[in-house]
mmCIF file of C-alpha atoms and ligand atoms in Angstrom:
data_model
loop_
_atom_site.group_PDB
_atom_site.id
_atom_site.type_symbol
_atom_site.label_atom_id
_atom_site.label_comp_id
_atom_site.label_asym_id
_atom_site.label_seq_id
_atom_site.Cartn_x
_atom_site.Cartn_y
_atom_site.Cartn_z
ATOM 1 C CA MET A 8 4.740 -113.276 33.584
ATOM 2 C CA THR A 9 4.889 -115.654 36.579
ATOM 3 C CA ARG A 10 2.345 -117.997 35.558
ATOM 4 C CA PRO A 11 1.908 -120.916 38.221
ATOM 5 C CA ARG A 12 -0.235 -122.869 35.860
ATOM 6 C CA ARG A 13 2.793 -123.759 33.918
ATOM 7 C CA ASN A 14 3.908 -126.266 36.677
ATOM 8 C CA ARG A 15 0.550 -128.108 36.441
ATOM 9 C CA ARG A 16 -0.077 -128.318 32.931
ATOM 10 C CA THR A 17 0.819 -131.822 32.177
ATOM 11 C CA SER A 18 1.139 -135.336 34.422
ATOM 12 C CA ALA A 19 4.681 -135.558 33.714
ATOM 13 C CA ILE A 20 5.735 -132.093 35.434
ATOM 14 C CA ARG A 21 2.914 -132.530 37.675
ATOM 15 C CA SER A 22 4.733 -135.873 38.995
ATOM 16 C CA MET A 23 7.818 -133.660 39.331
ATOM 17 C CA VAL A 24 6.408 -131.104 41.290
ATOM 18 C CA ARG A 25 4.397 -133.217 43.704
ATOM 19 C CA GLU A 26 5.579 -132.195 47.252
ATOM 20 C CA ASN A 27 3.652 -135.587 48.991
ATOM 21 C CA ILE A 28 3.571 -138.953 47.918
ATOM 22 C CA LEU A 29 1.060 -142.065 49.734
ATOM 23 C CA SER A 30 2.599 -145.188 48.938
ATOM 24 C CA PRO A 31 1.708 -148.813 50.113
ATOM 25 C CA ALA A 32 5.099 -148.622 53.029
ATOM 26 C CA ASP A 33 3.225 -145.589 54.852
ATOM 27 C CA LEU A 34 0.084 -148.055 55.492
ATOM 28 C CA ILE A 35 -0.771 -149.783 58.700
ATOM 29 C CA LEU A 36 -3.781 -151.623 58.625
ATOM 30 C CA PRO A 37 -6.503 -152.527 61.029
ATOM 31 C CA MET A 38 -7.163 -155.635 62.006
ATOM 32 C CA PHE A 39 -9.912 -157.207 64.045
ATOM 33 C CA PHE A 40 -10.614 -160.405 65.075
ATOM 34 C CA HIS A 41 -11.709 -163.590 67.495
ATOM 35 C CA GLU A 42 -12.042 -166.843 68.794
ATOM 36 C CA ASP A 43 -15.080 -167.848 66.653
ATOM 37 C CA ALA A 44 -13.696 -170.159 64.139
ATOM 38 C CA GLU A 45 -15.897 -168.285 61.683
ATOM 39 C CA ASP A 46 -15.556 -164.975 59.773
ATOM 40 C CA THR A 47 -18.388 -162.372 60.979
ATOM 41 C CA PRO A 48 -18.795 -158.990 58.690
ATOM 42 C CA ILE A 49 -18.931 -156.007 60.970
ATOM 43 C CA PRO A 50 -22.528 -154.435 60.909
ATOM 44 C CA SER A 51 -21.058 -151.428 61.410
ATOM 45 C CA MET A 52 -18.041 -150.696 58.831
ATOM 46 C CA PRO A 53 -19.083 -152.357 55.815
ATOM 47 C CA GLY A 54 -16.372 -153.892 53.812
ATOM 48 C CA VAL A 55 -14.431 -155.134 57.638
ATOM 49 C CA THR A 56 -14.350 -157.951 58.473
ATOM 50 C CA ARG A 57 -13.777 -159.646 62.266
ATOM 51 C CA TRP A 58 -11.736 -162.277 61.397
ATOM 52 C CA SER A 59 -10.454 -165.979 62.830
ATOM 53 C CA LEU A 60 -7.066 -166.763 63.675
ATOM 54 C CA ALA A 61 -6.557 -168.566 60.592
ATOM 55 C CA SER A 62 -8.478 -166.345 58.487
ATOM 56 C CA LEU A 63 -5.941 -163.279 59.896
ATOM 57 C CA VAL A 64 -2.970 -165.260 59.190
ATOM 58 C CA ARG A 65 -3.930 -165.517 55.793
ATOM 59 C CA GLU A 66 -5.538 -162.152 55.651
ATOM 60 C CA ALA A 67 -2.214 -160.161 56.949
ATOM 61 C CA GLY A 68 -0.064 -162.258 54.708
ATOM 62 C CA GLU A 69 -2.653 -160.861 51.990
ATOM 63 C CA ALA A 70 -1.684 -157.325 53.235
ATOM 64 C CA HIS A 71 1.841 -157.835 53.857
ATOM 65 C CA ALA A 72 2.348 -158.722 50.036
ATOM 66 C CA LEU A 73 0.395 -156.109 48.643
ATOM 67 C CA GLY A 74 3.025 -153.844 50.471
ATOM 68 C CA ILE A 75 2.357 -152.622 53.712
ATOM 69 C CA PRO A 76 4.758 -153.544 55.863
ATOM 70 C CA ALA A 77 2.314 -153.169 59.378
ATOM 71 C CA VAL A 78 -0.532 -154.562 60.886
ATOM 72 C CA VAL A 79 -2.261 -153.352 64.059
ATOM 73 C CA LEU A 80 -4.147 -156.399 65.806
ATOM 74 C CA PHE A 81 -7.615 -155.410 67.889
ATOM 75 C CA PRO A 82 -9.052 -158.907 69.209
ATOM 76 C CA LYS A 83 -13.142 -159.562 70.126
ATOM 77 C CA ILE A 84 -12.548 -161.037 74.110
ATOM 78 C CA GLU A 85 -15.137 -163.242 74.514
ATOM 79 C CA ASP A 86 -17.908 -161.670 77.662
ATOM 80 C CA SER A 87 -16.874 -164.552 80.259
ATOM 81 C CA LEU A 88 -13.068 -163.748 80.189
ATOM 82 C CA LYS A 89 -14.510 -160.075 80.882
ATOM 83 C CA THR A 90 -13.517 -159.127 84.457
ATOM 84 C CA PRO A 91 -12.736 -156.169 86.177
ATOM 85 C CA LEU A 92 -9.236 -156.074 86.588
ATOM 86 C CA ALA A 93 -8.824 -157.355 83.094
ATOM 87 C CA GLU A 94 -6.841 -160.084 83.946
ATOM 88 C CA GLU A 95 -7.394 -161.483 80.841
ATOM 89 C CA SER A 96 -5.314 -158.563 79.277
ATOM 90 C CA PHE A 97 -1.692 -159.864 80.017
ATOM 91 C CA ASN A 98 -2.930 -163.951 79.466
ATOM 92 C CA ASP A 99 0.157 -165.048 77.941
ATOM 93 C CA ASN A 100 -2.251 -167.521 75.756
ATOM 94 C CA GLY A 101 -4.699 -165.322 75.265
ATOM 95 C CA LEU A 102 -5.783 -164.460 71.705
ATOM 96 C CA VAL A 103 -3.107 -161.361 71.088
ATOM 97 C CA PRO A 104 -0.323 -163.523 72.384
ATOM 98 C CA ARG A 105 -1.624 -166.851 70.145
ATOM 99 C CA ALA A 106 -2.204 -163.848 67.412
ATOM 100 C CA ILE A 107 1.449 -162.947 67.052
ATOM 101 C CA ARG A 108 2.373 -166.313 67.310
ATOM 102 C CA ALA A 109 1.245 -167.565 64.375
ATOM 103 C CA LEU A 110 1.871 -164.528 62.682
ATOM 104 C CA LYS A 111 4.992 -164.248 62.918
ATOM 105 C CA ALA A 112 5.602 -168.456 62.415
ATOM 106 C CA ALA A 113 3.337 -167.195 59.009
ATOM 107 C CA HIS A 114 5.012 -164.245 57.705
ATOM 108 C CA PRO A 115 8.730 -163.177 59.671
ATOM 109 C CA THR A 116 9.083 -160.052 58.008
ATOM 110 C CA LEU A 117 6.076 -158.323 59.146
ATOM 111 C CA CYS A 118 5.657 -155.699 61.483
ATOM 112 C CA LEU A 119 3.142 -156.503 64.041
ATOM 113 C CA ILE A 120 1.467 -154.037 66.282
ATOM 114 C CA THR A 121 -0.260 -154.204 69.114
ATOM 115 C CA ASP A 122 -3.033 -152.091 70.915
ATOM 116 C CA VAL A 123 -2.371 -152.067 74.675
ATOM 117 C CA ALA A 124 -5.575 -150.902 76.700
ATOM 118 C CA LEU A 125 -7.797 -152.950 79.151
ATOM 119 C CA ASP A 126 -11.507 -152.046 77.321
ATOM 120 C CA PRO A 127 -11.759 -155.359 75.162
ATOM 121 C CA TYR A 128 -10.954 -156.873 78.816
ATOM 122 C CA ASN A 129 -12.185 -155.019 81.134
ATOM 123 C CA SER A 130 -16.391 -155.860 82.218
ATOM 124 C CA GLU A 131 -16.883 -152.171 82.148
ATOM 125 C CA GLY A 132 -15.229 -151.339 78.695
ATOM 126 C CA HIS A 133 -13.236 -148.389 79.918
ATOM 127 C CA ASP A 134 -9.469 -148.450 79.420
ATOM 128 C CA GLY A 135 -8.455 -148.138 82.521
ATOM 129 C CA ILE A 136 -8.984 -150.158 85.853
ATOM 130 C CA VAL A 137 -12.724 -148.609 87.090
ATOM 131 C CA GLN A 138 -13.298 -147.999 90.804
ATOM 132 C CA ARG A 139 -16.935 -145.992 91.554
ATOM 133 C CA ASN A 140 -16.892 -143.399 94.673
ATOM 134 C CA GLU A 141 -20.053 -143.741 97.411
ATOM 135 C CA ARG A 142 -21.915 -140.737 94.843
ATOM 136 C CA GLY A 143 -21.568 -144.110 92.919
ATOM 137 C CA THR A 144 -19.718 -141.788 89.596
ATOM 138 C CA LEU A 145 -16.498 -143.722 88.500
ATOM 139 C CA GLU A 146 -12.948 -143.075 88.679
ATOM 140 C CA ILE A 147 -10.110 -144.646 86.432
ATOM 141 C CA LEU A 148 -7.441 -145.154 88.438
ATOM 142 C CA ASN A 149 -4.218 -144.645 86.960
ATOM 143 C CA ASP A 150 -1.352 -145.947 88.493
ATOM 144 C CA GLU A 151 -3.149 -149.270 88.782
ATOM 145 C CA THR A 152 -3.920 -149.470 85.372
ATOM 146 C CA VAL A 153 -0.572 -148.134 84.189
ATOM 147 C CA ASP A 154 0.945 -151.516 86.549
ATOM 148 C CA VAL A 155 -1.897 -153.890 84.422
ATOM 149 C CA LEU A 156 -0.691 -151.993 81.067
ATOM 150 C CA CYS A 157 2.992 -152.576 81.761
ATOM 151 C CA SER A 158 1.805 -156.595 82.395
ATOM 152 C CA GLN A 159 0.230 -156.597 78.632
ATOM 153 C CA ALA A 160 2.934 -155.255 76.818
ATOM 154 C CA LEU A 161 5.406 -157.806 78.406
ATOM 155 C CA SER A 162 2.888 -160.287 77.137
ATOM 156 C CA HIS A 163 2.316 -159.120 74.109
ATOM 157 C CA ALA A 164 6.325 -158.539 74.083
ATOM 158 C CA ARG A 165 6.755 -162.116 74.989
ATOM 159 C CA ALA A 166 4.869 -163.491 72.182
ATOM 160 C CA GLY A 167 6.709 -161.648 69.216
ATOM 161 C CA ALA A 168 5.142 -158.292 68.736
ATOM 162 C CA ASP A 169 7.817 -155.817 67.494
ATOM 163 C CA ILE A 170 5.533 -152.650 68.685
ATOM 164 C CA VAL A 171 3.219 -151.953 71.247
ATOM 165 C CA ALA A 172 0.876 -149.335 71.277
ATOM 166 C CA PRO A 173 -0.701 -147.741 74.050
ATOM 167 C CA SER A 174 -3.715 -146.393 73.787
ATOM 168 C CA ASP A 175 -5.110 -146.337 77.203
ATOM 169 C CA MET A 176 -3.775 -142.756 77.945
ATOM 170 C CA MET A 177 -3.040 -142.886 81.611
ATOM 171 C CA ASP A 178 -0.666 -140.692 82.553
ATOM 172 C CA GLY A 179 3.056 -142.125 83.149
ATOM 173 C CA ARG A 180 2.325 -145.062 80.839
ATOM 174 C CA VAL A 181 4.818 -144.433 78.073
ATOM 175 C CA ALA A 182 7.489 -144.947 80.581
ATOM 176 C CA ALA A 183 6.414 -146.949 82.880
ATOM 177 C CA ILE A 184 6.597 -149.447 80.098
ATOM 178 C CA ARG A 185 9.655 -148.548 78.395
ATOM 179 C CA GLU A 186 11.177 -149.547 81.672
ATOM 180 C CA ALA A 187 9.255 -152.768 82.439
ATOM 181 C CA LEU A 188 10.126 -154.272 78.061
ATOM 182 C CA ASP A 189 13.804 -153.113 79.698
ATOM 183 C CA ASP A 190 14.270 -154.893 82.523
ATOM 184 C CA GLU A 191 12.510 -157.978 80.814
ATOM 185 C CA ASP A 192 15.420 -157.394 78.043
ATOM 186 C CA PHE A 193 12.922 -156.819 74.759
ATOM 187 C CA ILE A 194 15.171 -153.419 74.296
ATOM 188 C CA ASN A 195 14.065 -153.756 70.704
ATOM 189 C CA VAL A 196 10.068 -154.160 71.285
ATOM 190 C CA SER A 197 9.554 -149.890 70.114
ATOM 191 C CA ILE A 198 6.383 -148.298 71.697
ATOM 192 C CA LEU A 199 3.582 -146.144 69.677
ATOM 193 C CA SER A 200 2.424 -143.631 72.267
ATOM 194 C CA TYR A 201 -1.043 -142.839 71.362
ATOM 195 C CA THR A 202 0.442 -139.253 72.236
ATOM 196 C CA ALA A 203 -3.077 -137.149 70.990
ATOM 197 C CA LYS A 204 -5.854 -139.080 71.723
ATOM 198 C CA TYR A 205 -9.410 -137.379 71.159
ATOM 199 C CA ALA A 206 -12.069 -138.445 73.604
ATOM 200 C CA SER A 207 -13.953 -138.773 69.484
ATOM 201 C CA ALA A 208 -17.596 -139.661 68.805
ATOM 202 C CA PHE A 209 -16.023 -141.164 65.619
ATOM 203 C CA TYR A 210 -14.780 -143.994 67.360
ATOM 204 C CA GLY A 211 -18.672 -145.581 67.798
ATOM 205 C CA PRO A 212 -18.518 -148.146 64.726
ATOM 206 C CA PHE A 213 -15.179 -149.249 66.130
ATOM 207 C CA ARG A 214 -17.170 -150.195 69.782
ATOM 208 C CA GLY A 215 -19.369 -151.691 67.743
ATOM 209 C CA ALA A 216 -17.509 -154.218 65.912
ATOM 210 C CA LEU A 217 -15.381 -155.721 69.399
ATOM 211 C CA ASP A 218 -18.325 -154.747 71.718
ATOM 212 C CA SER A 219 -15.929 -152.342 73.308
ATOM 213 C CA ALA A 220 -18.025 -149.562 74.444
ATOM 214 C CA PRO A 221 -18.239 -148.184 78.055
ATOM 215 C CA LYS A 222 -20.924 -149.766 80.206
ATOM 216 C CA ASP A 223 -21.138 -145.918 81.464
ATOM 217 C CA GLY A 224 -19.925 -142.774 81.911
ATOM 218 C CA ASP A 225 -17.425 -141.822 78.940
ATOM 219 C CA LYS A 226 -13.548 -141.729 78.082
ATOM 220 C CA LYS A 227 -12.699 -137.490 78.774
ATOM 221 C CA THR A 228 -11.806 -138.286 82.391
ATOM 222 C CA TYR A 229 -8.736 -140.057 79.970
ATOM 223 C CA GLN A 230 -9.203 -139.163 76.069
ATOM 224 C CA MET A 231 -8.442 -135.686 75.018
ATOM 225 C CA ASP A 232 -10.521 -132.582 74.462
ATOM 226 C CA PRO A 233 -10.955 -132.538 70.800
ATOM 227 C CA ALA A 234 -11.341 -128.317 71.639
ATOM 228 C CA ASN A 235 -7.953 -128.124 72.762
ATOM 229 C CA THR A 236 -4.106 -128.334 70.696
ATOM 230 C CA ARG A 237 -1.921 -127.090 73.251
ATOM 231 C CA GLU A 238 -2.303 -130.406 75.575
ATOM 232 C CA ALA A 239 -1.470 -132.307 72.457
ATOM 233 C CA LEU A 240 1.722 -130.642 72.381
ATOM 234 C CA ARG A 241 2.526 -131.112 76.412
ATOM 235 C CA GLU A 242 1.602 -134.564 76.021
ATOM 236 C CA THR A 243 3.864 -134.871 72.892
ATOM 237 C CA LEU A 244 7.097 -133.417 74.989
ATOM 238 C CA LEU A 245 6.181 -135.289 77.579
ATOM 239 C CA ASP A 246 5.871 -138.770 75.623
ATOM 240 C CA GLU A 247 8.745 -137.850 73.991
ATOM 241 C CA ALA A 248 10.907 -137.367 77.226
ATOM 242 C CA GLU A 249 9.242 -140.536 78.452
ATOM 243 C CA GLY A 250 10.817 -142.568 75.418
ATOM 244 C CA ALA A 251 8.278 -143.230 73.141
ATOM 245 C CA ASP A 252 9.658 -144.067 69.293
ATOM 246 C CA ILE A 253 6.614 -142.992 67.454
ATOM 247 C CA LEU A 254 3.736 -140.371 68.314
ATOM 248 C CA MET A 255 0.001 -140.591 67.087
ATOM 249 C CA VAL A 256 -2.543 -138.159 66.906
ATOM 250 C CA LYS A 257 -5.946 -139.516 66.542
ATOM 251 C CA PRO A 258 -8.315 -139.330 64.945
ATOM 252 C CA ALA A 259 -6.705 -137.884 61.706
ATOM 253 C CA GLY A 260 -8.784 -135.812 59.385
ATOM 254 C CA LEU A 261 -10.613 -134.124 61.579
ATOM 255 C CA TYR A 262 -7.350 -133.119 63.951
ATOM 256 C CA LEU A 263 -4.999 -132.301 60.460
ATOM 257 C CA ASP A 264 -4.064 -129.078 62.642
ATOM 258 C CA VAL A 265 -2.731 -131.236 65.705
ATOM 259 C CA ILE A 266 -0.485 -133.075 63.258
ATOM 260 C CA ALA A 267 0.655 -130.322 61.718
ATOM 261 C CA LYS A 268 1.560 -128.750 65.150
ATOM 262 C CA VAL A 269 3.442 -132.311 66.486
ATOM 263 C CA ARG A 270 5.083 -132.466 63.776
ATOM 264 C CA GLU A 271 6.649 -128.839 64.236
ATOM 265 C CA THR A 272 7.374 -129.884 67.898
ATOM 266 C CA SER A 273 9.064 -133.647 67.953
ATOM 267 C CA THR A 274 11.375 -134.824 65.566
ATOM 268 C CA LEU A 275 9.996 -138.779 66.108
ATOM 269 C CA PRO A 276 8.070 -139.903 63.249
ATOM 270 C CA ILE A 277 4.129 -139.480 63.323
ATOM 271 C CA ALA A 278 1.828 -141.464 62.386
ATOM 272 C CA ALA A 279 -1.852 -140.470 61.870
ATOM 273 C CA TYR A 280 -5.220 -143.105 62.379
ATOM 274 C CA GLN A 281 -8.124 -142.634 60.358
ATOM 275 C CA VAL A 282 -10.594 -143.961 62.726
ATOM 276 C CA SER A 283 -13.628 -146.455 62.845
ATOM 277 C CA GLY A 284 -15.866 -143.384 61.650
ATOM 278 C CA GLU A 285 -13.628 -141.395 59.536
ATOM 279 C CA TYR A 286 -14.086 -144.820 56.897
ATOM 280 C CA LEU A 287 -17.800 -145.226 57.708
ATOM 281 C CA MET A 288 -18.356 -141.571 56.631
ATOM 282 C CA LEU A 289 -16.255 -141.530 53.228
ATOM 283 C CA LYS A 290 -17.498 -145.637 52.664
ATOM 284 C CA SER A 291 -21.307 -144.941 53.113
ATOM 285 C CA ALA A 292 -20.776 -141.485 51.124
ATOM 286 C CA SER A 293 -19.509 -142.955 48.075
ATOM 287 C CA ALA A 294 -22.083 -145.580 48.346
ATOM 288 C CA SER A 295 -24.426 -142.855 47.450
ATOM 289 C CA GLY A 296 -22.763 -142.902 44.288
ATOM 290 C CA TRP A 297 -22.574 -139.426 44.827
ATOM 291 C CA LEU A 298 -18.789 -139.565 45.845
ATOM 292 C CA ASP A 299 -16.227 -141.265 44.001
ATOM 293 C CA GLU A 300 -14.430 -143.921 46.801
ATOM 294 C CA LYS A 301 -10.926 -144.476 45.313
ATOM 295 C CA ALA A 302 -10.544 -140.034 44.929
ATOM 296 C CA ILE A 303 -11.967 -139.667 47.964
ATOM 297 C CA VAL A 304 -10.282 -141.899 50.380
ATOM 298 C CA LEU A 305 -7.066 -141.074 48.490
ATOM 299 C CA GLU A 306 -6.767 -137.517 48.659
ATOM 300 C CA SER A 307 -8.494 -137.884 52.690
ATOM 301 C CA LEU A 308 -5.217 -140.131 53.140
ATOM 302 C CA ILE A 309 -2.954 -137.524 50.991
ATOM 303 C CA ALA A 310 -4.569 -134.375 53.406
ATOM 304 C CA ILE A 311 -2.769 -136.513 56.122
ATOM 305 C CA LYS A 312 0.328 -137.362 55.317
ATOM 306 C CA ARG A 313 0.413 -133.568 54.065
ATOM 307 C CA ALA A 314 -0.466 -132.131 56.979
ATOM 308 C CA GLY A 315 3.293 -134.386 58.779
ATOM 309 C CA ALA A 316 2.004 -137.727 58.950
ATOM 310 C CA ASP A 317 4.898 -140.394 57.971
ATOM 311 C CA MET A 318 2.133 -143.409 58.376
ATOM 312 C CA ILE A 319 -1.091 -144.079 58.419
ATOM 313 C CA MET A 320 -3.220 -146.631 60.080
ATOM 314 C CA THR A 321 -6.749 -147.317 57.366
ATOM 315 C CA TYR A 322 -8.801 -149.511 57.156
ATOM 316 C CA PHE A 323 -8.462 -148.682 53.400
ATOM 317 C CA ALA A 324 -5.063 -149.644 53.320
ATOM 318 C CA LYS A 325 -5.658 -152.652 51.530
ATOM 319 C CA ASP A 326 -7.561 -150.462 48.406
ATOM 320 C CA VAL A 327 -5.447 -148.278 48.479
ATOM 321 C CA CYS A 328 -2.832 -150.618 47.777
ATOM 322 C CA LYS A 329 -4.556 -152.166 44.623
ATOM 323 C CA TRP A 330 -5.261 -148.538 43.549
ATOM 324 C CA LEU A 331 -1.711 -147.040 43.573
HETATM 325 C C1 PBG B 405 -9.355 -148.917 72.799
HETATM 326 C C2 PBG B 405 -8.778 -147.762 71.020
HETATM 327 C C3 PBG B 405 -9.752 -147.141 70.289
HETATM 328 C C4 PBG B 405 -10.401 -146.999 69.202
HETATM 329 C C5 PBG B 405 -8.011 -148.126 68.864
HETATM 330 N N1 PBG B 405 -8.467 -148.154 70.460
HETATM 331 C C6 PBG B 405 -11.642 -147.019 71.108
HETATM 332 C C7 PBG B 405 -11.986 -146.056 72.230
HETATM 333 O O1 PBG B 405 -11.005 -145.941 72.820
HETATM 334 O O2 PBG B 405 -12.612 -146.470 72.508
HETATM 335 C C8 PBG B 405 -10.468 -146.827 67.750
HETATM 336 C C9 PBG B 405 -10.110 -147.171 66.445
HETATM 337 C C10 PBG B 405 -11.165 -146.615 65.570
HETATM 338 O O3 PBG B 405 -11.773 -146.125 66.152
HETATM 339 O O4 PBG B 405 -11.164 -147.328 64.378
HETATM 340 N N2 PBG B 405 -8.491 -148.016 73.355
#
């Protein structure tokens, strides 16, 4: 008789027949930081801290020592520096370029990924430049935004970023950023594109962490409709043609079907972002004691790998390295 249970009989056999494995090398740690000298716990994300520059360098080093190959940087920009055209986003001496230089000097083998989008810098809290029409409705200007994103990506590359990650969802930005990087001879700086980034309610805690929520309107004219998958494949083909090195699906846990379809559509490596709201759900559900934190987090992450992701951005990255 055929008995599938024979392959589940002992831990040794299960380890040999296991189809997917989670390792520290799959993980990318998102890190928040600010100009202040104090570290600030983030109320919307229990267990996550917004670091000073000095602490960012120390904490990133700790993560790297645990086996995490990369961090992705999210700055909280002071209100006084936020403007309608987000000029601070490409200041070569801004917070992000200074963080990149400090991190590279301290940890030369740590891969540095930067977020390319205007929301932390723009007084409107949108990922792009905002124009209001006569009726007061918002329009996010695509091509004008892409020009600023290119300047932002260049300022990150000049400071030493390994990978720039446009999270804005403007059309044509991957091709434009690739050309801008190549023109300045940054031929080895990669682009990790947020290919299928949905207009998700699960980003709430992140916007709380950076004080970057849109002042007005929502992000539905640029981020994708959660109802759609074919549209994700259209974005996949475009990003591939425009020269992306890595494609990302975001959020991760509720979009496993999208990860699987993007995996089938492209030969490029695929990243998935377990976002702030997913973190908060897992964290608060296990705080009750009714769910086991380690078990549910590891299960959530192996599910993302099983769906087809090669790498995962997760706020649990350091915990996972300690658990594995
Ligand atoms: C900024 C950006 C956001 C996230 C990553 N980059 C917020 C947004 O698009 O509103 C969300 C990440 C998270 O929720 O963990 N463009």
